[in-house]
């Protein structure tokens, strides 16, 4: 099996075109793009990169696999609209996201809602919309039945299982051991029994064990265990499983030394598993749900340098953006050890003069750091700082109101 070499930040940056030292996003040189947007900071997402990523994935994965977009990664309506035109379904985590998903015209039966703490009104909205509700607890199941009776519409339900296994080497675990997500594997038969008694419309299972994984062996193992678990539970179901959502977890490399995910072995193993699933669960489609893998590499965050100063010989470039727009890049969104995201001076690409610098945001906190001791093109006030790998968990995953700074604009190119 061909091993992909570990990435260097340059690998990610080089996947964008450059013209006259200007980075191009979606074919538009950065300076021109900034003029078009009319302000910094902004996020720019390249739709062709999203389309390409999905096409590559489909080419490798079994043709019967359904690929859903988990829209919490990037819920910008234009992005979701674009994704809706190329994926098989949308996964939402709130009624707010459900609205954006329905607005795209995606069929309701290809939309599912997951997430703990769904309020009665959200459950009612989901039932009225006709989407699939992934149930996370026994109480939620009862409330869903109450709302279903009140509306006179049979709710479509999948049970989210908190599996006994965990996704190894995952950046963010969502299964294995006590969790707020899903119903513990051992309690699922009881939930299925209750679901049958409540006469709800049973769709299947949702098994999401974790996120941001770069180890294909770990993903293969989780997928095998998920499918085996569904097969094991099939007899306890009130009706045939129609949907088996085996989660996602496909990660993208952010830091030097990380290796892009090798899809080929995952696809090969999944193909075998899907053959098995077909035999035991003939009515079921198999779904994976992906967020960052589909959109993360398609987006950049662009800020402008507003100050350049030295503090005890250390150079600081101060930008007009920061962690209030891109918490992930600052290292404060779930990272244990802070590392630099790939970053470049976007109007001085391939610049001969370099300097080692700190790049910070405009917030009054030392946490507001975009680059720590990074070797960059020599930059001046007015130059653009571009943070790569920013298409997922960017603007909406950041504390926008912290320090009452102006907001960032988002564009899809
Ligand atoms: C967040 C989430 C995803 C997407 O995770 P990514 O790491 O962005 O792929 C998928 N499914 C569920 C249930 C989630 O909560």
Short mmCIF file of C-alpha atoms and ligand atoms in Angstrom, two decimals:
data_model
loop_
_atom_site.label_atom_id
_atom_site.label_comp_id
_atom_site.label_asym_id
_atom_site.label_seq_id
_atom_site.Cartn_x
_atom_site.Cartn_y
_atom_site.Cartn_z
CA UNK A 1 0.00 0.00 0.00
CA UNK A 2 1.47 3.36 -1.02
CA UNK A 3 2.20 5.49 2.02
CA UNK A 4 1.46 9.19 1.73
CA UNK A 5 4.37 11.27 3.00
CA UNK A 6 3.77 13.53 6.01
CA UNK A 7 2.78 17.00 4.99
CA UNK A 8 4.67 20.16 5.33
CA UNK A 9 2.65 23.38 5.44
CA UNK A 10 4.02 24.15 1.98
CA UNK A 11 2.10 21.18 0.57
CA UNK A 12 -1.19 22.72 1.58
CA UNK A 13 -0.24 26.24 0.53
CA UNK A 14 1.04 25.00 -2.85
CA UNK A 15 -2.37 23.55 -3.66
CA UNK A 16 -3.42 27.18 -4.36
CA UNK A 17 -2.33 29.05 -7.50
CA UNK A 18 -0.16 32.15 -7.30
CA UNK A 19 0.05 35.05 -9.75
CA UNK A 20 2.56 37.91 -9.36
CA UNK A 21 3.19 36.92 -5.73
CA UNK A 22 -0.57 37.03 -5.10
CA UNK A 23 -2.37 33.96 -3.83
CA UNK A 24 -5.40 33.10 -5.97
CA UNK A 25 -8.60 31.84 -4.39
CA UNK A 26 -11.16 30.43 -6.77
CA UNK A 27 -9.12 31.94 -9.60
CA UNK A 28 -9.18 35.48 -8.18
CA UNK A 29 -5.91 37.16 -7.07
CA UNK A 30 -6.03 38.06 -3.39
CA UNK A 31 -5.73 41.86 -3.71
CA UNK A 32 -8.56 41.96 -6.22
CA UNK A 33 -10.62 39.65 -4.05
CA UNK A 34 -10.09 41.88 -1.01
CA UNK A 35 -11.25 44.89 -3.07
CA UNK A 36 -14.30 42.95 -4.16
CA UNK A 37 -15.16 41.99 -0.59
CA UNK A 38 -14.54 45.58 0.50
CA UNK A 39 -13.05 44.75 3.87
CA UNK A 40 -10.81 42.51 5.85
CA UNK A 41 -11.12 40.19 7.67
CA UNK A 42 -12.98 37.77 5.47
CA UNK A 43 -13.34 34.09 4.72
CA UNK A 44 -13.16 32.92 1.12
CA UNK A 45 -14.32 29.44 0.12
CA UNK A 46 -13.48 27.90 -3.23
CA UNK A 47 -16.44 25.88 -4.51
CA UNK A 48 -14.37 24.06 -7.12
CA UNK A 49 -12.18 22.63 -4.37
CA UNK A 50 -15.28 21.27 -2.63
CA UNK A 51 -16.57 19.77 -5.87
CA UNK A 52 -13.19 18.23 -6.59
CA UNK A 53 -12.88 16.75 -3.13
CA UNK A 54 -16.27 15.11 -3.40
CA UNK A 55 -15.62 13.80 -6.91
CA UNK A 56 -12.34 12.20 -5.76
CA UNK A 57 -14.04 10.62 -2.81
CA UNK A 58 -16.89 9.22 -4.91
CA UNK A 59 -14.42 7.86 -7.40
CA UNK A 60 -12.70 5.87 -4.66
CA UNK A 61 -15.58 4.88 -2.37
CA UNK A 62 -18.11 2.12 -3.12
CA UNK A 63 -20.67 3.52 -5.55
CA UNK A 64 -23.60 2.60 -3.29
CA UNK A 65 -22.25 4.57 -0.35
CA UNK A 66 -24.31 7.67 0.44
CA UNK A 67 -22.26 10.72 1.35
CA UNK A 68 -23.87 13.35 3.56
CA UNK A 69 -22.59 16.79 4.47
CA UNK A 70 -22.54 17.51 8.22
CA UNK A 71 -23.29 21.19 7.99
CA UNK A 72 -22.07 22.34 11.37
CA UNK A 73 -18.59 22.32 9.80
CA UNK A 74 -19.63 25.27 7.65
CA UNK A 75 -23.27 26.37 7.64
CA UNK A 76 -22.87 29.41 5.36
CA UNK A 77 -26.08 29.19 3.28
CA UNK A 78 -24.27 29.50 -0.06
CA UNK A 79 -21.86 26.72 0.93
CA UNK A 80 -24.71 24.47 2.06
CA UNK A 81 -26.55 25.21 -1.19
CA UNK A 82 -23.49 24.19 -3.17
CA UNK A 83 -22.93 21.08 -1.09
CA UNK A 84 -26.60 20.14 -1.41
CA UNK A 85 -26.14 20.00 -5.17
CA UNK A 86 -23.31 17.43 -4.95
CA UNK A 87 -23.95 15.26 -1.85
CA UNK A 88 -26.71 12.72 -1.15
CA UNK A 89 -28.02 14.30 2.04
CA UNK A 90 -27.49 16.87 4.77
CA UNK A 91 -27.01 16.31 8.48
CA UNK A 92 -28.10 19.10 10.77
CA UNK A 93 -27.55 19.66 14.47
CA UNK A 94 -30.26 22.24 15.24
CA UNK A 95 -33.50 23.67 13.90
CA UNK A 96 -31.47 26.68 12.73
CA UNK A 97 -29.35 24.43 10.55
CA UNK A 98 -32.46 22.54 9.45
CA UNK A 99 -33.89 25.77 8.03
CA UNK A 100 -30.78 26.37 5.91
CA UNK A 101 -30.82 22.72 4.78
CA UNK A 102 -34.49 22.83 3.75
CA UNK A 103 -33.99 26.15 1.97
CA UNK A 104 -31.58 24.42 -0.42
CA UNK A 105 -34.40 22.23 -1.75
CA UNK A 106 -32.78 19.03 -0.48
CA UNK A 107 -35.51 16.38 -0.03
CA UNK A 108 -36.60 16.16 3.61
CA UNK A 109 -36.07 12.40 3.66
CA UNK A 110 -32.38 13.00 2.94
CA UNK A 111 -31.97 15.30 5.94
CA UNK A 112 -31.34 14.08 9.47
CA UNK A 113 -31.04 15.90 12.77
CA UNK A 114 -28.66 14.80 15.53
CA UNK A 115 -27.43 16.39 18.72
CA UNK A 116 -28.19 16.29 22.43
CA UNK A 117 -30.75 18.56 24.06
CA UNK A 118 -33.29 18.88 21.27
CA UNK A 119 -36.13 20.96 22.69
CA UNK A 120 -39.80 20.06 22.14
CA UNK A 121 -40.21 22.86 19.61
CA UNK A 122 -37.20 21.62 17.60
CA UNK A 123 -38.57 18.07 17.59
CA UNK A 124 -41.92 19.40 16.39
CA UNK A 125 -40.22 21.41 13.65
CA UNK A 126 -38.30 18.32 12.53
CA UNK A 127 -41.48 16.19 12.46
CA UNK A 128 -43.40 18.85 10.54
CA UNK A 129 -40.53 19.11 8.05
CA UNK A 130 -40.49 15.34 7.58
CA UNK A 131 -36.79 14.89 8.30
CA UNK A 132 -35.25 11.98 10.22
CA UNK A 133 -34.65 12.62 13.91
CA UNK A 134 -31.68 10.85 15.45
CA UNK A 135 -32.73 10.16 19.01
CA UNK A 136 -30.14 10.67 21.73
CA UNK A 137 -32.01 9.53 24.87
CA UNK A 138 -35.13 7.80 26.20
CA UNK A 139 -36.65 11.13 27.27
CA UNK A 140 -36.14 12.49 23.79
CA UNK A 141 -37.93 9.46 22.35
CA UNK A 142 -40.95 10.06 24.60
CA UNK A 143 -41.04 13.75 23.75
CA UNK A 144 -40.81 12.94 20.06
CA UNK A 145 -43.86 10.67 20.43
CA UNK A 146 -45.77 13.42 22.25
CA UNK A 147 -45.03 15.92 19.49
CA UNK A 148 -45.77 13.32 16.85
CA UNK A 149 -49.24 12.68 18.37
CA UNK A 150 -49.92 16.39 18.77
CA UNK A 151 -49.16 16.99 15.08
CA UNK A 152 -50.79 13.80 13.83
CA UNK A 153 -47.65 13.01 11.82
CA UNK A 154 -45.61 9.84 12.45
CA UNK A 155 -42.07 10.97 13.21
CA UNK A 156 -39.25 9.28 11.32
CA UNK A 157 -36.70 8.12 13.86
CA UNK A 158 -33.20 6.74 13.89
CA UNK A 159 -31.53 5.73 17.11
CA UNK A 160 -28.15 7.21 17.72
CA UNK A 161 -26.06 4.56 19.41
CA UNK A 162 -23.30 5.36 21.82
CA UNK A 163 -21.14 2.39 20.90
CA UNK A 164 -19.17 0.44 23.47
CA UNK A 165 -16.12 0.82 21.23
CA UNK A 166 -14.32 4.09 20.61
CA UNK A 167 -12.73 5.52 17.50
CA UNK A 168 -9.00 5.17 18.16
CA UNK A 169 -6.64 8.08 17.43
CA UNK A 170 -9.54 10.46 17.03
CA UNK A 171 -9.09 14.21 17.55
CA UNK A 172 -12.53 14.33 19.18
CA UNK A 173 -14.15 11.19 20.56
CA UNK A 174 -17.92 10.90 20.47
CA UNK A 175 -18.42 7.32 21.56
CA UNK A 176 -17.03 4.66 23.88
CA UNK A 177 -17.71 5.23 27.56
CA UNK A 178 -20.03 7.77 29.15
CA UNK A 179 -21.15 10.42 26.65
CA UNK A 180 -24.00 12.90 26.22
CA UNK A 181 -24.46 11.52 22.69
CA UNK A 182 -26.76 8.68 21.79
CA UNK A 183 -28.17 5.74 23.70
CA UNK A 184 -25.67 3.30 25.18
CA UNK A 185 -25.32 0.21 23.04
CA UNK A 186 -26.61 -2.10 25.80
CA UNK A 187 -29.79 -0.02 26.21
CA UNK A 188 -30.62 0.05 22.51
CA UNK A 189 -32.82 -3.09 22.49
CA UNK A 190 -35.03 -1.49 25.16
CA UNK A 191 -35.22 1.73 23.14
CA UNK A 192 -36.19 -0.23 20.03
CA UNK A 193 -38.94 -1.98 21.91
CA UNK A 194 -40.32 1.32 23.17
CA UNK A 195 -40.04 2.86 19.72
CA UNK A 196 -42.12 0.01 18.31
CA UNK A 197 -44.78 0.46 20.99
CA UNK A 198 -44.96 4.20 20.25
CA UNK A 199 -45.68 3.40 16.58
CA UNK A 200 -43.07 5.80 15.27
CA UNK A 201 -41.60 5.37 11.83
CA UNK A 202 -38.29 3.54 12.38
CA UNK A 203 -35.53 4.47 9.94
CA UNK A 204 -32.39 2.89 11.35
CA UNK A 205 -29.24 3.70 13.25
CA UNK A 206 -26.73 6.48 13.60
CA UNK A 207 -23.33 5.49 14.98
CA UNK A 208 -20.85 8.36 15.12
CA UNK A 209 -17.76 7.55 17.10
CA UNK A 210 -15.45 10.51 16.56
CA UNK A 211 -13.96 13.22 14.45
CA UNK A 212 -10.67 14.45 12.88
CA UNK A 213 -9.05 11.07 12.37
CA UNK A 214 -6.03 10.66 10.11
CA UNK A 215 -5.49 6.93 10.66
CA UNK A 216 -7.19 4.79 8.05
CA UNK A 217 -6.84 1.61 10.18
CA UNK A 218 -8.77 3.26 13.03
CA UNK A 219 -11.53 4.40 10.69
CA UNK A 220 -11.76 0.96 9.08
CA UNK A 221 -12.05 -0.65 12.50
CA UNK A 222 -14.80 1.74 13.62
CA UNK A 223 -16.74 1.23 10.37
CA UNK A 224 -16.50 -2.56 10.66
CA UNK A 225 -17.67 -2.46 14.25
CA UNK A 226 -20.52 -0.09 13.40
CA UNK A 227 -21.85 -2.29 10.63
CA UNK A 228 -21.45 -5.43 12.76
CA UNK A 229 -23.35 -3.72 15.58
CA UNK A 230 -26.24 -2.81 13.29
CA UNK A 231 -26.41 -6.39 12.00
CA UNK A 232 -26.43 -7.67 15.58
CA UNK A 233 -29.31 -5.34 16.51
CA UNK A 234 -31.36 -5.96 13.37
CA UNK A 235 -33.56 -8.63 14.96
CA UNK A 236 -34.55 -6.29 17.78
CA UNK A 237 -35.77 -3.60 15.35
CA UNK A 238 -39.52 -3.00 14.91
CA UNK A 239 -39.08 -2.86 11.12
CA UNK A 240 -36.21 -3.31 8.65
CA UNK A 241 -33.29 -0.90 8.89
CA UNK A 242 -33.49 1.51 5.98
CA UNK A 243 -30.69 3.85 6.95
CA UNK A 244 -27.40 2.99 8.53
CA UNK A 245 -25.35 6.10 9.21
CA UNK A 246 -21.87 4.93 10.21
CA UNK A 247 -20.56 8.41 11.00
CA UNK A 248 -17.53 9.95 9.42
CA UNK A 249 -14.44 11.04 11.24
CA UNK A 250 -12.31 11.58 8.14
CA UNK A 251 -9.74 14.18 9.13
CA UNK A 252 -7.58 16.69 7.30
CA UNK A 253 -3.94 17.52 8.09
CA UNK A 254 -3.46 20.81 9.89
CA UNK A 255 0.04 20.58 11.28
CA UNK A 256 3.52 19.69 9.99
CA UNK A 257 4.14 15.97 10.28
CA UNK A 258 0.49 15.02 9.92
CA UNK A 259 -0.31 12.73 7.04
CA UNK A 260 -3.29 13.17 4.72
CA UNK A 261 -5.78 10.37 5.11
CA UNK A 262 -5.27 7.42 2.79
CA UNK A 263 -8.76 6.76 1.39
CA UNK A 264 -7.95 3.69 -0.74
CA UNK A 265 -7.75 1.13 2.11
CA UNK A 266 -10.85 2.61 3.75
CA UNK A 267 -12.77 2.31 0.50
CA UNK A 268 -11.61 -1.26 -0.01
CA UNK A 269 -12.58 -2.38 3.50
CA UNK A 270 -15.88 -0.54 3.34
CA UNK A 271 -16.75 -2.22 0.08
CA UNK A 272 -16.43 -5.63 1.79
CA UNK A 273 -18.45 -4.47 4.77
CA UNK A 274 -21.17 -3.11 2.52
CA UNK A 275 -21.44 -6.48 0.79
CA UNK A 276 -22.03 -8.00 4.21
CA UNK A 277 -24.52 -5.29 5.12
CA UNK A 278 -26.40 -5.96 1.89
CA UNK A 279 -26.75 -9.61 2.80
CA UNK A 280 -28.03 -9.06 6.34
CA UNK A 281 -29.71 -5.65 5.94
CA UNK A 282 -31.05 -5.78 2.38
CA UNK A 283 -33.29 -2.71 2.81
CA UNK A 284 -30.59 -0.46 4.17
CA UNK A 285 -28.47 2.18 2.55
CA UNK A 286 -25.13 2.92 4.18
CA UNK A 287 -24.34 6.57 4.86
CA UNK A 288 -21.22 8.42 5.93
CA UNK A 289 -21.45 11.98 7.17
CA UNK A 290 -18.54 14.32 6.61
CA UNK A 291 -17.88 17.89 7.58
CA UNK A 292 -14.31 19.11 7.51
CA UNK A 293 -13.11 16.52 5.01
CA UNK A 294 -15.40 18.03 2.37
CA UNK A 295 -14.98 21.74 3.04
CA UNK A 296 -12.03 22.36 5.39
CA UNK A 297 -9.32 22.61 2.76
CA UNK A 298 -11.43 24.78 0.46
CA UNK A 299 -11.42 27.82 2.74
CA UNK A 300 -9.00 30.55 3.75
CA UNK A 301 -9.28 33.28 6.37
CA UNK A 302 -7.81 36.62 5.32
CA UNK A 303 -6.76 39.45 7.62
CA UNK A 304 -4.69 42.58 7.12
CA UNK A 305 -1.65 43.73 9.04
CA UNK A 306 -2.40 46.93 10.98
CA UNK A 307 0.77 47.17 13.07
CA UNK A 308 4.34 45.93 13.08
CA UNK A 309 6.36 46.17 16.25
CA UNK A 310 9.25 44.69 18.19
CA UNK A 311 9.02 43.62 21.78
CA UNK A 312 12.38 42.64 23.29
CA UNK A 313 13.70 41.94 19.76
CA UNK A 314 10.72 39.74 18.93
CA UNK A 315 8.84 40.84 15.84
CA UNK A 316 5.05 41.08 16.08
CA UNK A 317 2.67 41.52 13.18
CA UNK A 318 -0.71 42.67 14.47
CA UNK A 319 -3.73 41.94 12.26
CA UNK A 320 -7.30 43.21 12.14
CA UNK A 321 -8.65 39.69 12.75
CA UNK A 322 -8.11 37.01 15.35
CA UNK A 323 -9.63 34.30 17.47
CA UNK A 324 -13.08 35.92 17.45
CA UNK A 325 -13.29 34.84 13.79
CA UNK A 326 -10.99 31.83 13.73
CA UNK A 327 -10.80 30.25 17.15
CA UNK A 328 -9.48 26.98 15.69
CA UNK A 329 -6.42 28.62 14.12
CA UNK A 330 -5.61 30.35 17.41
CA UNK A 331 -5.34 26.89 18.99
CA UNK A 332 -8.23 27.36 21.39
CA UNK A 333 -10.81 25.00 19.83
CA UNK A 334 -10.08 21.63 21.35
CA UNK A 335 -6.33 21.48 20.71
CA UNK A 336 -4.23 20.19 23.59
CA UNK A 337 -0.94 21.63 22.37
CA UNK A 338 -1.05 24.79 20.30
CA UNK A 339 0.48 24.46 16.83
CA UNK A 340 0.50 26.82 13.87
CA UNK A 341 -2.03 26.42 11.10
CA UNK A 342 -0.57 26.80 7.60
CA UNK A 343 -0.32 30.54 6.99
CA UNK A 344 1.21 32.89 4.41
CA UNK A 345 1.55 36.56 3.54
CA UNK A 346 -0.96 36.33 0.68
CA UNK A 347 0.34 39.23 -1.43
CA UNK A 348 3.98 38.19 -0.99
CA UNK A 349 3.95 34.55 -2.00
CA UNK A 350 7.37 33.15 -2.93
CA UNK A 351 8.96 36.31 -1.58
CA UNK A 352 12.75 36.23 -1.29
CA UNK A 353 13.04 38.00 2.08
CA UNK A 354 11.87 36.03 5.08
CA UNK A 355 11.51 36.83 8.75
CA UNK A 356 10.56 34.90 11.84
CA UNK A 357 7.49 36.45 13.39
CA UNK A 358 4.63 36.28 15.80
CA UNK A 359 1.29 37.04 14.11
CA UNK A 360 -1.45 38.07 16.48
CA UNK A 361 -5.04 39.26 16.34
CA UNK A 362 -6.53 42.50 17.56
CA UNK A 363 -8.00 41.13 20.77
CA UNK A 364 -6.73 42.11 24.19
CA UNK A 365 -5.67 38.61 25.24
CA UNK A 366 -2.43 36.65 24.75
CA UNK A 367 -4.57 33.75 23.50
CA UNK A 368 -5.16 35.69 20.29
CA UNK A 369 -2.29 34.18 18.36
CA UNK A 370 -2.38 33.20 14.68
CA UNK A 371 1.29 32.24 14.26
CA UNK A 372 3.94 31.52 16.84
CA UNK A 373 7.55 32.03 15.69
CA UNK A 374 6.74 31.37 12.09
CA UNK A 375 9.07 31.87 9.15
CA UNK A 376 7.10 34.15 6.78
CA UNK A 377 7.67 36.50 3.88
CA UNK A 378 8.88 39.85 5.18
CA UNK A 379 5.67 41.80 5.70
CA UNK A 380 4.57 45.40 6.15
CA UNK A 381 1.47 47.17 7.40
CA UNK A 382 -1.27 46.69 4.79
CA UNK A 383 -0.14 43.22 3.72
CA UNK A 384 -2.53 40.27 3.89
CA UNK A 385 -2.21 37.34 6.25
CA UNK A 386 -3.89 34.21 4.93
CA UNK A 387 -4.73 31.27 7.19
CA UNK A 388 -5.30 28.01 5.30
CA UNK A 389 -7.40 24.92 6.29
CA UNK A 390 -10.08 27.37 7.41
CA UNK A 391 -13.12 26.13 5.50
CA UNK A 392 -14.51 24.21 8.50
CA UNK A 393 -15.09 25.22 12.11
CA UNK A 394 -14.18 28.80 11.32
CA UNK A 395 -16.55 31.73 11.70
CA UNK A 396 -19.48 29.99 13.36
CA UNK A 397 -17.19 28.07 15.71
CA UNK A 398 -15.66 31.31 17.04
CA UNK A 399 -16.76 33.74 19.77
CA UNK A 400 -17.73 36.55 17.39
CA UNK A 401 -18.84 38.97 20.08
CA UNK A 402 -15.76 38.71 22.24
CA UNK A 403 -14.33 42.25 22.51
CA UNK A 404 -17.03 43.73 20.26
CA UNK A 405 -14.87 43.74 17.15
CA UNK A 406 -16.36 44.04 13.63
CA UNK A 407 -17.44 40.73 12.11
CA UNK A 408 -15.83 38.92 9.22
CA UNK A 409 -17.52 38.57 5.83
CA UNK A 410 -17.82 35.20 4.07
CA UNK A 411 -17.70 34.71 0.32
CA UNK A 412 -18.02 31.61 -1.83
CA UNK A 413 -16.14 31.80 -5.09
C1 LIG B 1 -19.61 17.28 13.96
C2 LIG B 1 -20.22 16.09 13.46
C3 LIG B 1 -19.84 15.60 12.19
C4 LIG B 1 -18.77 16.22 11.35
O1 LIG B 1 -17.48 16.07 11.86
P1 LIG B 1 -16.25 16.43 10.94
O2 LIG B 1 -15.05 16.20 11.79
O3 LIG B 1 -16.38 17.87 10.54
O4 LIG B 1 -16.30 15.55 9.76
C5 LIG B 1 -20.49 14.48 11.72
N1 LIG B 1 -21.46 13.88 12.45
C6 LIG B 1 -21.85 14.32 13.66
C7 LIG B 1 -22.92 13.62 14.39
C8 LIG B 1 -21.25 15.43 14.21
O5 LIG B 1 -21.63 15.86 15.41
#
